[in-house]
Amino acid sequence: MLSKRGFKLRKWASNRVEVISHLLTEDKELKGSLELQETASVKTLGIRWYPAEDYFTFNFQGLSDTQDKTKRIMLSEIASLYDPVGWISPIIITAKIIIQTLWIGGYSWDSKVS
């Protein structure tokens, strides 16, 4: 339907060779950009997908061991997590419970947290 109106879709990703080969026969301009490679990955909305093996990953750097852990730094790190699909919500909820515990404990913004 989009093609009929002049909109050409690009950057396809699939873990099925049949889909990729069908797209290549329809649109010769896509040749070379749709090869299924084992190490190839697609990143969208903060989540990385490896189509050849069909699994998803989410990268998080975490707090460094040398950095002092304060309520301010911990809240900043937790707020930087972006999970629009909700796949890592158990981790995010646990982190928010830790922040809630710090609020109840009366920690100031820049005091060290054990």
PDB file of N, CA and C in Angstrom:
ATOM      1  N   MET A   1       0.821  -1.182   0.000  1.00  0.00           N
ATOM      2  CA  MET A   1       0.000   0.000   0.000  1.00  0.00           C
ATOM      3  C   MET A   1       0.876   1.262   0.000  1.00  0.00           C
ATOM      4  N   LEU A   2       1.927   1.259   0.803  1.00  0.00           N
ATOM      5  CA  LEU A   2       2.826   2.412   0.826  1.00  0.00           C
ATOM      6  C   LEU A   2       3.549   2.582  -0.506  1.00  0.00           C
ATOM      7  N   SER A   3       3.916   1.471  -1.122  1.00  0.00           N
ATOM      8  CA  SER A   3       4.628   1.510  -2.391  1.00  0.00           C
ATOM      9  C   SER A   3       3.768   2.144  -3.484  1.00  0.00           C
ATOM     10  N   LYS A   4       2.479   1.910  -3.458  1.00  0.00           N
ATOM     11  CA  LYS A   4       1.575   2.486  -4.455  1.00  0.00           C
ATOM     12  C   LYS A   4       1.544   4.002  -4.376  1.00  0.00           C
ATOM     13  N   ARG A   5       1.793   4.539  -3.206  1.00  0.00           N
ATOM     14  CA  ARG A   5       1.787   6.001  -3.004  1.00  0.00           C
ATOM     15  C   ARG A   5       3.179   6.611  -3.077  1.00  0.00           C
ATOM     16  N   GLY A   6       4.180   5.816  -3.440  1.00  0.00           N
ATOM     17  CA  GLY A   6       5.517   6.355  -3.638  1.00  0.00           C
ATOM     18  C   GLY A   6       6.429   6.291  -2.437  1.00  0.00           C
ATOM     19  N   PHE A   7       5.992   5.625  -1.372  1.00  0.00           N
ATOM     20  CA  PHE A   7       6.826   5.500  -0.184  1.00  0.00           C
ATOM     21  C   PHE A   7       7.576   4.175  -0.247  1.00  0.00           C
ATOM     22  N   LYS A   8       8.883   4.246  -0.386  1.00  0.00           N
ATOM     23  CA  LYS A   8       9.722   3.041  -0.430  1.00  0.00           C
ATOM     24  C   LYS A   8      10.263   2.770   0.967  1.00  0.00           C
ATOM     25  N   LEU A   9       9.954   1.618   1.518  1.00  0.00           N
ATOM     26  CA  LEU A   9      10.452   1.251   2.833  1.00  0.00           C
ATOM     27  C   LEU A   9      11.876   0.739   2.715  1.00  0.00           C
ATOM     28  N   ARG A  10      12.725   1.093   3.665  1.00  0.00           N
ATOM     29  CA  ARG A  10      14.132   0.704   3.675  1.00  0.00           C
ATOM     30  C   ARG A  10      14.480   0.074   5.018  1.00  0.00           C
ATOM     31  N   LYS A  11      15.700  -0.425   5.097  1.00  0.00           N
ATOM     32  CA  LYS A  11      16.261  -0.972   6.328  1.00  0.00           C
ATOM     33  C   LYS A  11      15.388  -2.083   6.917  1.00  0.00           C
ATOM     34  N   TRP A  12      15.088  -3.068   6.097  1.00  0.00           N
ATOM     35  CA  TRP A  12      14.347  -4.238   6.547  1.00  0.00           C
ATOM     36  C   TRP A  12      15.246  -5.134   7.374  1.00  0.00           C
ATOM     37  N   ALA A  13      14.646  -5.832   8.312  1.00  0.00           N
ATOM     38  CA  ALA A  13      15.369  -6.847   9.076  1.00  0.00           C
ATOM     39  C   ALA A  13      14.439  -8.028   9.287  1.00  0.00           C
ATOM     40  N   SER A  14      14.987  -9.198   9.113  1.00  0.00           N
ATOM     41  CA  SER A  14      14.212 -10.416   9.315  1.00  0.00           C
ATOM     42  C   SER A  14      15.150 -11.551   9.693  1.00  0.00           C
ATOM     43  N   ASN A  15      14.604 -12.524  10.399  1.00  0.00           N
ATOM     44  CA  ASN A  15      15.386 -13.709  10.718  1.00  0.00           C
ATOM     45  C   ASN A  15      14.984 -14.880   9.822  1.00  0.00           C
ATOM     46  N   ARG A  16      14.208 -14.600   8.795  1.00  0.00           N
ATOM     47  CA  ARG A  16      13.780 -15.615   7.835  1.00  0.00           C
ATOM     48  C   ARG A  16      14.402 -15.330   6.479  1.00  0.00           C
ATOM     49  N   VAL A  17      15.153 -16.277   5.972  1.00  0.00           N
ATOM     50  CA  VAL A  17      15.811 -16.122   4.677  1.00  0.00           C
ATOM     51  C   VAL A  17      14.773 -15.959   3.567  1.00  0.00           C
ATOM     52  N   GLU A  18      13.626 -16.613   3.707  1.00  0.00           N
ATOM     53  CA  GLU A  18      12.576 -16.515   2.690  1.00  0.00           C
ATOM     54  C   GLU A  18      12.077 -15.076   2.534  1.00  0.00           C
ATOM     55  N   VAL A  19      11.923 -14.379   3.642  1.00  0.00           N
ATOM     56  CA  VAL A  19      11.448 -12.986   3.592  1.00  0.00           C
ATOM     57  C   VAL A  19      12.472 -12.105   2.902  1.00  0.00           C
ATOM     58  N   ILE A  20      13.732 -12.270   3.287  1.00  0.00           N
ATOM     59  CA  ILE A  20      14.787 -11.447   2.684  1.00  0.00           C
ATOM     60  C   ILE A  20      14.916 -11.732   1.193  1.00  0.00           C
ATOM     61  N   SER A  21      14.880 -12.997   0.807  1.00  0.00           N
ATOM     62  CA  SER A  21      15.009 -13.308  -0.622  1.00  0.00           C
ATOM     63  C   SER A  21      13.811 -12.785  -1.406  1.00  0.00           C
ATOM     64  N   HIS A  22      12.624 -12.804  -0.816  1.00  0.00           N
ATOM     65  CA  HIS A  22      11.437 -12.252  -1.488  1.00  0.00           C
ATOM     66  C   HIS A  22      11.581 -10.741  -1.686  1.00  0.00           C
ATOM     67  N   LEU A  23      12.088 -10.057  -0.665  1.00  0.00           N
ATOM     68  CA  LEU A  23      12.287  -8.610  -0.781  1.00  0.00           C
ATOM     69  C   LEU A  23      13.333  -8.279  -1.836  1.00  0.00           C
ATOM     70  N   LEU A  24      14.377  -9.101  -1.912  1.00  0.00           N
ATOM     71  CA  LEU A  24      15.429  -8.857  -2.900  1.00  0.00           C
ATOM     72  C   LEU A  24      14.917  -9.052  -4.318  1.00  0.00           C
ATOM     73  N   THR A  25      14.011  -9.985  -4.532  1.00  0.00           N
ATOM     74  CA  THR A  25      13.477 -10.185  -5.889  1.00  0.00           C
ATOM     75  C   THR A  25      12.534  -9.058  -6.273  1.00  0.00           C
ATOM     76  N   GLU A  26      11.869  -8.451  -5.283  1.00  0.00           N
ATOM     77  CA  GLU A  26      10.952  -7.349  -5.579  1.00  0.00           C
ATOM     78  C   GLU A  26      11.673  -6.038  -5.819  1.00  0.00           C
ATOM     79  N   ASP A  27      12.720  -5.759  -5.047  1.00  0.00           N
ATOM     80  CA  ASP A  27      13.393  -4.463  -5.104  1.00  0.00           C
ATOM     81  C   ASP A  27      14.897  -4.678  -5.238  1.00  0.00           C
ATOM     82  N   LYS A  28      15.437  -4.478  -6.415  1.00  0.00           N
ATOM     83  CA  LYS A  28      16.865  -4.711  -6.686  1.00  0.00           C
ATOM     84  C   LYS A  28      17.759  -3.706  -5.958  1.00  0.00           C
ATOM     85  N   GLU A  29      17.214  -2.530  -5.568  1.00  0.00           N
ATOM     86  CA  GLU A  29      18.013  -1.521  -4.863  1.00  0.00           C
ATOM     87  C   GLU A  29      18.422  -1.986  -3.472  1.00  0.00           C
ATOM     88  N   LEU A  30      17.690  -2.928  -2.907  1.00  0.00           N
ATOM     89  CA  LEU A  30      17.979  -3.397  -1.562  1.00  0.00           C
ATOM     90  C   LEU A  30      19.112  -4.413  -1.521  1.00  0.00           C
ATOM     91  N   LYS A  31      19.542  -4.917  -2.663  1.00  0.00           N
ATOM     92  CA  LYS A  31      20.558  -5.975  -2.709  1.00  0.00           C
ATOM     93  C   LYS A  31      21.809  -5.539  -1.947  1.00  0.00           C
ATOM     94  N   GLY A  32      22.305  -6.400  -1.106  1.00  0.00           N
ATOM     95  CA  GLY A  32      23.499  -6.117  -0.310  1.00  0.00           C
ATOM     96  C   GLY A  32      23.193  -5.565   1.061  1.00  0.00           C
ATOM     97  N   SER A  33      22.018  -4.972   1.241  1.00  0.00           N
ATOM     98  CA  SER A  33      21.692  -4.414   2.544  1.00  0.00           C
ATOM     99  C   SER A  33      20.815  -5.354   3.365  1.00  0.00           C
ATOM    100  N   LEU A  34      20.431  -6.483   2.787  1.00  0.00           N
ATOM    101  CA  LEU A  34      19.520  -7.388   3.484  1.00  0.00           C
ATOM    102  C   LEU A  34      20.092  -8.778   3.715  1.00  0.00           C
ATOM    103  N   GLU A  35      21.383  -8.896   3.762  1.00  0.00           N
ATOM    104  CA  GLU A  35      21.965 -10.216   3.979  1.00  0.00           C
ATOM    105  C   GLU A  35      21.865 -10.584   5.454  1.00  0.00           C
ATOM    106  N   LEU A  36      21.490 -11.826   5.705  1.00  0.00           N
ATOM    107  CA  LEU A  36      21.375 -12.307   7.069  1.00  0.00           C
ATOM    108  C   LEU A  36      22.743 -12.763   7.560  1.00  0.00           C
ATOM    109  N   GLN A  37      23.320 -11.996   8.470  1.00  0.00           N
ATOM    110  CA  GLN A  37      24.642 -12.299   9.000  1.00  0.00           C
ATOM    111  C   GLN A  37      24.505 -12.679  10.469  1.00  0.00           C
ATOM    112  N   GLU A  38      25.333 -13.615  10.903  1.00  0.00           N
ATOM    113  CA  GLU A  38      25.233 -14.075  12.285  1.00  0.00           C
ATOM    114  C   GLU A  38      25.581 -12.987  13.288  1.00  0.00           C
ATOM    115  N   THR A  39      26.513 -12.117  12.959  1.00  0.00           N
ATOM    116  CA  THR A  39      26.923 -11.075  13.895  1.00  0.00           C
ATOM    117  C   THR A  39      26.134  -9.790  13.719  1.00  0.00           C
ATOM    118  N   ALA A  40      25.318  -9.702  12.685  1.00  0.00           N
ATOM    119  CA  ALA A  40      24.560  -8.479  12.426  1.00  0.00           C
ATOM    120  C   ALA A  40      23.490  -8.299  13.495  1.00  0.00           C
ATOM    121  N   SER A  41      23.258  -7.058  13.870  1.00  0.00           N
ATOM    122  CA  SER A  41      22.214  -6.753  14.839  1.00  0.00           C
ATOM    123  C   SER A  41      21.490  -5.490  14.406  1.00  0.00           C
ATOM    124  N   VAL A  42      20.299  -5.341  14.935  1.00  0.00           N
ATOM    125  CA  VAL A  42      19.461  -4.182  14.639  1.00  0.00           C
ATOM    126  C   VAL A  42      19.121  -3.534  15.972  1.00  0.00           C
ATOM    127  N   LYS A  43      19.326  -2.222  16.063  1.00  0.00           N
ATOM    128  CA  LYS A  43      19.022  -1.523  17.303  1.00  0.00           C
ATOM    129  C   LYS A  43      17.871  -0.550  17.066  1.00  0.00           C
ATOM    130  N   THR A  44      16.870  -0.656  17.899  1.00  0.00           N
ATOM    131  CA  THR A  44      15.757   0.282  17.852  1.00  0.00           C
ATOM    132  C   THR A  44      15.164   0.426  19.247  1.00  0.00           C
ATOM    133  N   LEU A  45      14.848   1.641  19.622  1.00  0.00           N
ATOM    134  CA  LEU A  45      14.259   1.966  20.917  1.00  0.00           C
ATOM    135  C   LEU A  45      15.072   1.413  22.092  1.00  0.00           C
ATOM    136  N   GLY A  46      16.400   1.433  21.960  1.00  0.00           N
ATOM    137  CA  GLY A  46      17.274   1.012  23.040  1.00  0.00           C
ATOM    138  C   GLY A  46      17.453  -0.485  23.182  1.00  0.00           C
ATOM    139  N   ILE A  47      16.822  -1.259  22.326  1.00  0.00           N
ATOM    140  CA  ILE A  47      16.911  -2.710  22.393  1.00  0.00           C
ATOM    141  C   ILE A  47      17.631  -3.210  21.148  1.00  0.00           C
ATOM    142  N   ARG A  48      18.582  -4.109  21.324  1.00  0.00           N
ATOM    143  CA  ARG A  48      19.325  -4.659  20.193  1.00  0.00           C
ATOM    144  C   ARG A  48      18.820  -6.068  19.912  1.00  0.00           C
ATOM    145  N   TRP A  49      18.522  -6.342  18.614  1.00  0.00           N
ATOM    146  CA  TRP A  49      18.018  -7.640  18.181  1.00  0.00           C
ATOM    147  C   TRP A  49      19.030  -8.285  17.257  1.00  0.00           C
ATOM    148  N   TYR A  50      19.342  -9.545  17.511  1.00  0.00           N
ATOM    149  CA  TYR A  50      20.217 -10.344  16.665  1.00  0.00           C
ATOM    150  C   TYR A  50      19.335 -11.321  15.885  1.00  0.00           C
ATOM    151  N   PRO A  51      18.977 -10.966  14.630  1.00  0.00           N
ATOM    152  CA  PRO A  51      18.015 -11.769  13.884  1.00  0.00           C
ATOM    153  C   PRO A  51      18.464 -13.194  13.576  1.00  0.00           C
ATOM    154  N   ALA A  52      19.755 -13.414  13.329  1.00  0.00           N
ATOM    155  CA  ALA A  52      20.208 -14.757  12.957  1.00  0.00           C
ATOM    156  C   ALA A  52      19.943 -15.762  14.070  1.00  0.00           C
ATOM    157  N   GLU A  53      20.148 -15.347  15.307  1.00  0.00           N
ATOM    158  CA  GLU A  53      19.919 -16.227  16.447  1.00  0.00           C
ATOM    159  C   GLU A  53      18.600 -15.915  17.153  1.00  0.00           C
ATOM    160  N   ASP A  54      17.947 -14.838  16.757  1.00  0.00           N
ATOM    161  CA  ASP A  54      16.649 -14.412  17.262  1.00  0.00           C
ATOM    162  C   ASP A  54      16.622 -14.224  18.781  1.00  0.00           C
ATOM    163  N   TYR A  55      17.456 -13.290  19.252  1.00  0.00           N
ATOM    164  CA  TYR A  55      17.400 -12.915  20.656  1.00  0.00           C
ATOM    165  C   TYR A  55      17.622 -11.411  20.790  1.00  0.00           C
ATOM    166  N   PHE A  56      17.166 -10.874  21.914  1.00  0.00           N
ATOM    167  CA  PHE A  56      17.246  -9.453  22.191  1.00  0.00           C
ATOM    168  C   PHE A  56      18.220  -9.216  23.339  1.00  0.00           C
ATOM    169  N   THR A  57      18.888  -8.055  23.300  1.00  0.00           N
ATOM    170  CA  THR A  57      19.751  -7.660  24.408  1.00  0.00           C
ATOM    171  C   THR A  57      19.463  -6.220  24.783  1.00  0.00           C
ATOM    172  N   PHE A  58      19.811  -5.888  25.985  1.00  0.00           N
ATOM    173  CA  PHE A  58      19.671  -4.538  26.491  1.00  0.00           C
ATOM    174  C   PHE A  58      20.964  -4.219  27.215  1.00  0.00           C
ATOM    175  N   ASN A  59      21.634  -3.155  26.826  1.00  0.00           N
ATOM    176  CA  ASN A  59      22.923  -2.789  27.431  1.00  0.00           C
ATOM    177  C   ASN A  59      22.730  -1.720  28.490  1.00  0.00           C
ATOM    178  N   PHE A  60      23.362  -1.947  29.634  1.00  0.00           N
ATOM    179  CA  PHE A  60      23.351  -0.978  30.716  1.00  0.00           C
ATOM    180  C   PHE A  60      24.738  -0.954  31.331  1.00  0.00           C
ATOM    181  N   GLN A  61      25.340   0.204  31.411  1.00  0.00           N
ATOM    182  CA  GLN A  61      26.704   0.325  31.914  1.00  0.00           C
ATOM    183  C   GLN A  61      26.768   0.136  33.428  1.00  0.00           C
ATOM    184  N   GLY A  62      25.801   0.640  34.141  1.00  0.00           N
ATOM    185  CA  GLY A  62      25.798   0.524  35.600  1.00  0.00           C
ATOM    186  C   GLY A  62      26.708   1.540  36.256  1.00  0.00           C
ATOM    187  N   LEU A  63      26.724   1.526  37.567  1.00  0.00           N
ATOM    188  CA  LEU A  63      27.565   2.445  38.317  1.00  0.00           C
ATOM    189  C   LEU A  63      28.981   1.891  38.378  1.00  0.00           C
ATOM    190  N   SER A  64      29.952   2.757  38.217  1.00  0.00           N
ATOM    191  CA  SER A  64      31.343   2.306  38.301  1.00  0.00           C
ATOM    192  C   SER A  64      31.706   2.070  39.768  1.00  0.00           C
ATOM    193  N   ASP A  65      32.664   1.203  39.993  1.00  0.00           N
ATOM    194  CA  ASP A  65      33.084   0.898  41.368  1.00  0.00           C
ATOM    195  C   ASP A  65      33.838   2.052  42.009  1.00  0.00           C
ATOM    196  N   THR A  66      34.466   2.887  41.198  1.00  0.00           N
ATOM    197  CA  THR A  66      35.247   3.994  41.743  1.00  0.00           C
ATOM    198  C   THR A  66      34.367   5.197  42.084  1.00  0.00           C
ATOM    199  N   GLN A  67      33.220   5.278  41.480  1.00  0.00           N
ATOM    200  CA  GLN A  67      32.337   6.427  41.694  1.00  0.00           C
ATOM    201  C   GLN A  67      31.576   6.258  43.010  1.00  0.00           C
ATOM    202  N   ASP A  68      31.501   7.337  43.791  1.00  0.00           N
ATOM    203  CA  ASP A  68      30.716   7.291  45.027  1.00  0.00           C
ATOM    204  C   ASP A  68      29.241   7.153  44.674  1.00  0.00           C
ATOM    205  N   LYS A  69      28.582   6.237  45.349  1.00  0.00           N
ATOM    206  CA  LYS A  69      27.161   6.021  45.080  1.00  0.00           C
ATOM    207  C   LYS A  69      26.341   6.936  45.979  1.00  0.00           C
ATOM    208  N   THR A  70      25.720   7.927  45.366  1.00  0.00           N
ATOM    209  CA  THR A  70      24.840   8.835  46.085  1.00  0.00           C
ATOM    210  C   THR A  70      23.432   8.685  45.525  1.00  0.00           C
ATOM    211  N   LYS A  71      22.477   9.225  46.254  1.00  0.00           N
ATOM    212  CA  LYS A  71      21.090   9.158  45.788  1.00  0.00           C
ATOM    213  C   LYS A  71      20.941   9.891  44.458  1.00  0.00           C
ATOM    214  N   ARG A  72      21.646  10.988  44.296  1.00  0.00           N
ATOM    215  CA  ARG A  72      21.586  11.762  43.055  1.00  0.00           C
ATOM    216  C   ARG A  72      22.091  10.947  41.857  1.00  0.00           C
ATOM    217  N   ILE A  73      23.242  10.288  42.021  1.00  0.00           N
ATOM    218  CA  ILE A  73      23.825   9.499  40.931  1.00  0.00           C
ATOM    219  C   ILE A  73      22.959   8.287  40.619  1.00  0.00           C
ATOM    220  N   MET A  74      22.474   7.615  41.657  1.00  0.00           N
ATOM    221  CA  MET A  74      21.639   6.437  41.436  1.00  0.00           C
ATOM    222  C   MET A  74      20.344   6.802  40.716  1.00  0.00           C
ATOM    223  N   LEU A  75      19.714   7.896  41.120  1.00  0.00           N
ATOM    224  CA  LEU A  75      18.479   8.317  40.464  1.00  0.00           C
ATOM    225  C   LEU A  75      18.736   8.709  39.014  1.00  0.00           C
ATOM    226  N   SER A  76      19.872   9.333  38.748  1.00  0.00           N
ATOM    227  CA  SER A  76      20.229   9.701  37.382  1.00  0.00           C
ATOM    228  C   SER A  76      20.394   8.459  36.503  1.00  0.00           C
ATOM    229  N   GLU A  77      21.069   7.434  37.037  1.00  0.00           N
ATOM    230  CA  GLU A  77      21.265   6.193  36.283  1.00  0.00           C
ATOM    231  C   GLU A  77      19.944   5.475  36.024  1.00  0.00           C
ATOM    232  N   ILE A  78      19.084   5.433  37.013  1.00  0.00           N
ATOM    233  CA  ILE A  78      17.787   4.764  36.856  1.00  0.00           C
ATOM    234  C   ILE A  78      16.923   5.517  35.845  1.00  0.00           C
ATOM    235  N   ALA A  79      16.964   6.835  35.890  1.00  0.00           N
ATOM    236  CA  ALA A  79      16.167   7.636  34.952  1.00  0.00           C
ATOM    237  C   ALA A  79      16.673   7.498  33.523  1.00  0.00           C
ATOM    238  N   SER A  80      17.929   7.107  33.357  1.00  0.00           N
ATOM    239  CA  SER A  80      18.471   6.976  32.001  1.00  0.00           C
ATOM    240  C   SER A  80      18.039   5.678  31.317  1.00  0.00           C
ATOM    241  N   LEU A  81      17.458   4.749  32.062  1.00  0.00           N
ATOM    242  CA  LEU A  81      16.984   3.504  31.465  1.00  0.00           C
ATOM    243  C   LEU A  81      15.744   3.781  30.624  1.00  0.00           C
ATOM    244  N   TYR A  82      15.776   3.311  29.395  1.00  0.00           N
ATOM    245  CA  TYR A  82      14.659   3.528  28.479  1.00  0.00           C
ATOM    246  C   TYR A  82      14.144   2.169  28.027  1.00  0.00           C
ATOM    247  N   ASP A  83      12.922   1.849  28.392  1.00  0.00           N
ATOM    248  CA  ASP A  83      12.345   0.555  28.078  1.00  0.00           C
ATOM    249  C   ASP A  83      10.881   0.739  27.673  1.00  0.00           C
ATOM    250  N   PRO A  84      10.639   1.171  26.440  1.00  0.00           N
ATOM    251  CA  PRO A  84       9.258   1.440  26.025  1.00  0.00           C
ATOM    252  C   PRO A  84       8.393   0.187  25.923  1.00  0.00           C
ATOM    253  N   VAL A  85       8.999  -0.975  25.765  1.00  0.00           N
ATOM    254  CA  VAL A  85       8.241  -2.209  25.619  1.00  0.00           C
ATOM    255  C   VAL A  85       7.958  -2.850  26.979  1.00  0.00           C
ATOM    256  N   GLY A  86       8.778  -2.562  27.974  1.00  0.00           N
ATOM    257  CA  GLY A  86       8.565  -3.084  29.314  1.00  0.00           C
ATOM    258  C   GLY A  86       9.245  -4.407  29.590  1.00  0.00           C
ATOM    259  N   TRP A  87      10.221  -4.780  28.778  1.00  0.00           N
ATOM    260  CA  TRP A  87      10.891  -6.067  28.948  1.00  0.00           C
ATOM    261  C   TRP A  87      11.789  -6.113  30.174  1.00  0.00           C
ATOM    262  N   ILE A  88      12.349  -4.988  30.553  1.00  0.00           N
ATOM    263  CA  ILE A  88      13.221  -4.979  31.732  1.00  0.00           C
ATOM    264  C   ILE A  88      12.534  -4.293  32.912  1.00  0.00           C
ATOM    265  N   SER A  89      11.216  -4.245  32.899  1.00  0.00           N
ATOM    266  CA  SER A  89      10.487  -3.586  33.987  1.00  0.00           C
ATOM    267  C   SER A  89      10.750  -4.218  35.350  1.00  0.00           C
ATOM    268  N   PRO A  90      10.970  -5.536  35.480  1.00  0.00           N
ATOM    269  CA  PRO A  90      11.320  -6.054  36.816  1.00  0.00           C
ATOM    270  C   PRO A  90      12.604  -5.437  37.371  1.00  0.00           C
ATOM    271  N   ILE A  91      13.563  -5.158  36.508  1.00  0.00           N
ATOM    272  CA  ILE A  91      14.812  -4.538  36.945  1.00  0.00           C
ATOM    273  C   ILE A  91      14.568  -3.080  37.317  1.00  0.00           C
ATOM    274  N   ILE A  92      13.805  -2.375  36.487  1.00  0.00           N
ATOM    275  CA  ILE A  92      13.533  -0.963  36.746  1.00  0.00           C
ATOM    276  C   ILE A  92      12.720  -0.797  38.029  1.00  0.00           C
ATOM    277  N   ILE A  93      11.736  -1.662  38.245  1.00  0.00           N
ATOM    278  CA  ILE A  93      10.924  -1.571  39.460  1.00  0.00           C
ATOM    279  C   ILE A  93      11.781  -1.821  40.696  1.00  0.00           C
ATOM    280  N   THR A  94      12.667  -2.799  40.629  1.00  0.00           N
ATOM    281  CA  THR A  94      13.571  -3.069  41.756  1.00  0.00           C
ATOM    282  C   THR A  94      14.446  -1.857  42.047  1.00  0.00           C
ATOM    283  N   ALA A  95      14.966  -1.226  41.003  1.00  0.00           N
ATOM    284  CA  ALA A  95      15.795  -0.034  41.186  1.00  0.00           C
ATOM    285  C   ALA A  95      14.983   1.106  41.802  1.00  0.00           C
ATOM    286  N   LYS A  96      13.746   1.255  41.373  1.00  0.00           N
ATOM    287  CA  LYS A  96      12.899   2.320  41.938  1.00  0.00           C
ATOM    288  C   LYS A  96      12.537   2.038  43.394  1.00  0.00           C
ATOM    289  N   ILE A  97      12.409   0.775  43.755  1.00  0.00           N
ATOM    290  CA  ILE A  97      12.166   0.427  45.158  1.00  0.00           C
ATOM    291  C   ILE A  97      13.380   0.794  46.005  1.00  0.00           C
ATOM    292  N   ILE A  98      14.578   0.605  45.461  1.00  0.00           N
ATOM    293  CA  ILE A  98      15.795   1.008  46.173  1.00  0.00           C
ATOM    294  C   ILE A  98      15.800   2.519  46.393  1.00  0.00           C
ATOM    295  N   ILE A  99      15.440   3.283  45.371  1.00  0.00           N
ATOM    296  CA  ILE A  99      15.364   4.744  45.511  1.00  0.00           C
ATOM    297  C   ILE A  99      14.312   5.129  46.550  1.00  0.00           C
ATOM    298  N   GLN A 100      13.175   4.427  46.541  1.00  0.00           N
ATOM    299  CA  GLN A 100      12.126   4.703  47.531  1.00  0.00           C
ATOM    300  C   GLN A 100      12.647   4.449  48.951  1.00  0.00           C
ATOM    301  N   THR A 101      13.437   3.389  49.109  1.00  0.00           N
ATOM    302  CA  THR A 101      14.027   3.081  50.407  1.00  0.00           C
ATOM    303  C   THR A 101      14.976   4.196  50.849  1.00  0.00           C
ATOM    304  N   LEU A 102      15.718   4.764  49.904  1.00  0.00           N
ATOM    305  CA  LEU A 102      16.615   5.877  50.231  1.00  0.00           C
ATOM    306  C   LEU A 102      15.822   7.108  50.668  1.00  0.00           C
ATOM    307  N   TRP A 103      14.699   7.365  50.012  1.00  0.00           N
ATOM    308  CA  TRP A 103      13.854   8.500  50.410  1.00  0.00           C
ATOM    309  C   TRP A 103      13.308   8.290  51.823  1.00  0.00           C
ATOM    310  N   ILE A 104      12.821   7.088  52.094  1.00  0.00           N
ATOM    311  CA  ILE A 104      12.279   6.792  53.419  1.00  0.00           C
ATOM    312  C   ILE A 104      13.382   6.861  54.472  1.00  0.00           C
ATOM    313  N   GLY A 105      14.588   6.428  54.104  1.00  0.00           N
ATOM    314  CA  GLY A 105      15.722   6.457  55.028  1.00  0.00           C
ATOM    315  C   GLY A 105      16.256   7.848  55.314  1.00  0.00           C
ATOM    316  N   GLY A 106      15.800   8.842  54.588  1.00  0.00           N
ATOM    317  CA  GLY A 106      16.206  10.225  54.837  1.00  0.00           C
ATOM    318  C   GLY A 106      17.587  10.581  54.321  1.00  0.00           C
ATOM    319  N   TYR A 107      18.091   9.846  53.347  1.00  0.00           N
ATOM    320  CA  TYR A 107      19.390  10.168  52.758  1.00  0.00           C
ATOM    321  C   TYR A 107      19.306  11.498  52.017  1.00  0.00           C
ATOM    322  N   SER A 108      20.362  12.309  52.151  1.00  0.00           N
ATOM    323  CA  SER A 108      20.397  13.551  51.377  1.00  0.00           C
ATOM    324  C   SER A 108      20.892  13.226  49.970  1.00  0.00           C
ATOM    325  N   TRP A 109      20.783  14.196  49.073  1.00  0.00           N
ATOM    326  CA  TRP A 109      21.123  13.959  47.669  1.00  0.00           C
ATOM    327  C   TRP A 109      22.563  13.527  47.463  1.00  0.00           C
ATOM    328  N   ASP A 110      23.491  14.071  48.234  1.00  0.00           N
ATOM    329  CA  ASP A 110      24.912  13.807  47.974  1.00  0.00           C
ATOM    330  C   ASP A 110      25.595  12.995  49.073  1.00  0.00           C
ATOM    331  N   SER A 111      24.835  12.395  49.971  1.00  0.00           N
ATOM    332  CA  SER A 111      25.462  11.528  50.972  1.00  0.00           C
ATOM    333  C   SER A 111      25.694  10.147  50.379  1.00  0.00           C
ATOM    334  N   LYS A 112      26.791   9.506  50.783  1.00  0.00           N
ATOM    335  CA  LYS A 112      27.133   8.189  50.257  1.00  0.00           C
ATOM    336  C   LYS A 112      26.103   7.159  50.712  1.00  0.00           C
ATOM    337  N   VAL A 113      25.813   6.230  49.822  1.00  0.00           N
ATOM    338  CA  VAL A 113      24.867   5.164  50.106  1.00  0.00           C
ATOM    339  C   VAL A 113      25.638   3.856  50.187  1.00  0.00           C
ATOM    340  N   SER A 114      25.355   3.060  51.215  1.00  0.00           N
ATOM    341  CA  SER A 114      26.064   1.783  51.361  1.00  0.00           C
ATOM    342  C   SER A 114      25.509   0.737  50.404  1.00  0.00           C
TER     343      SER A 114
END
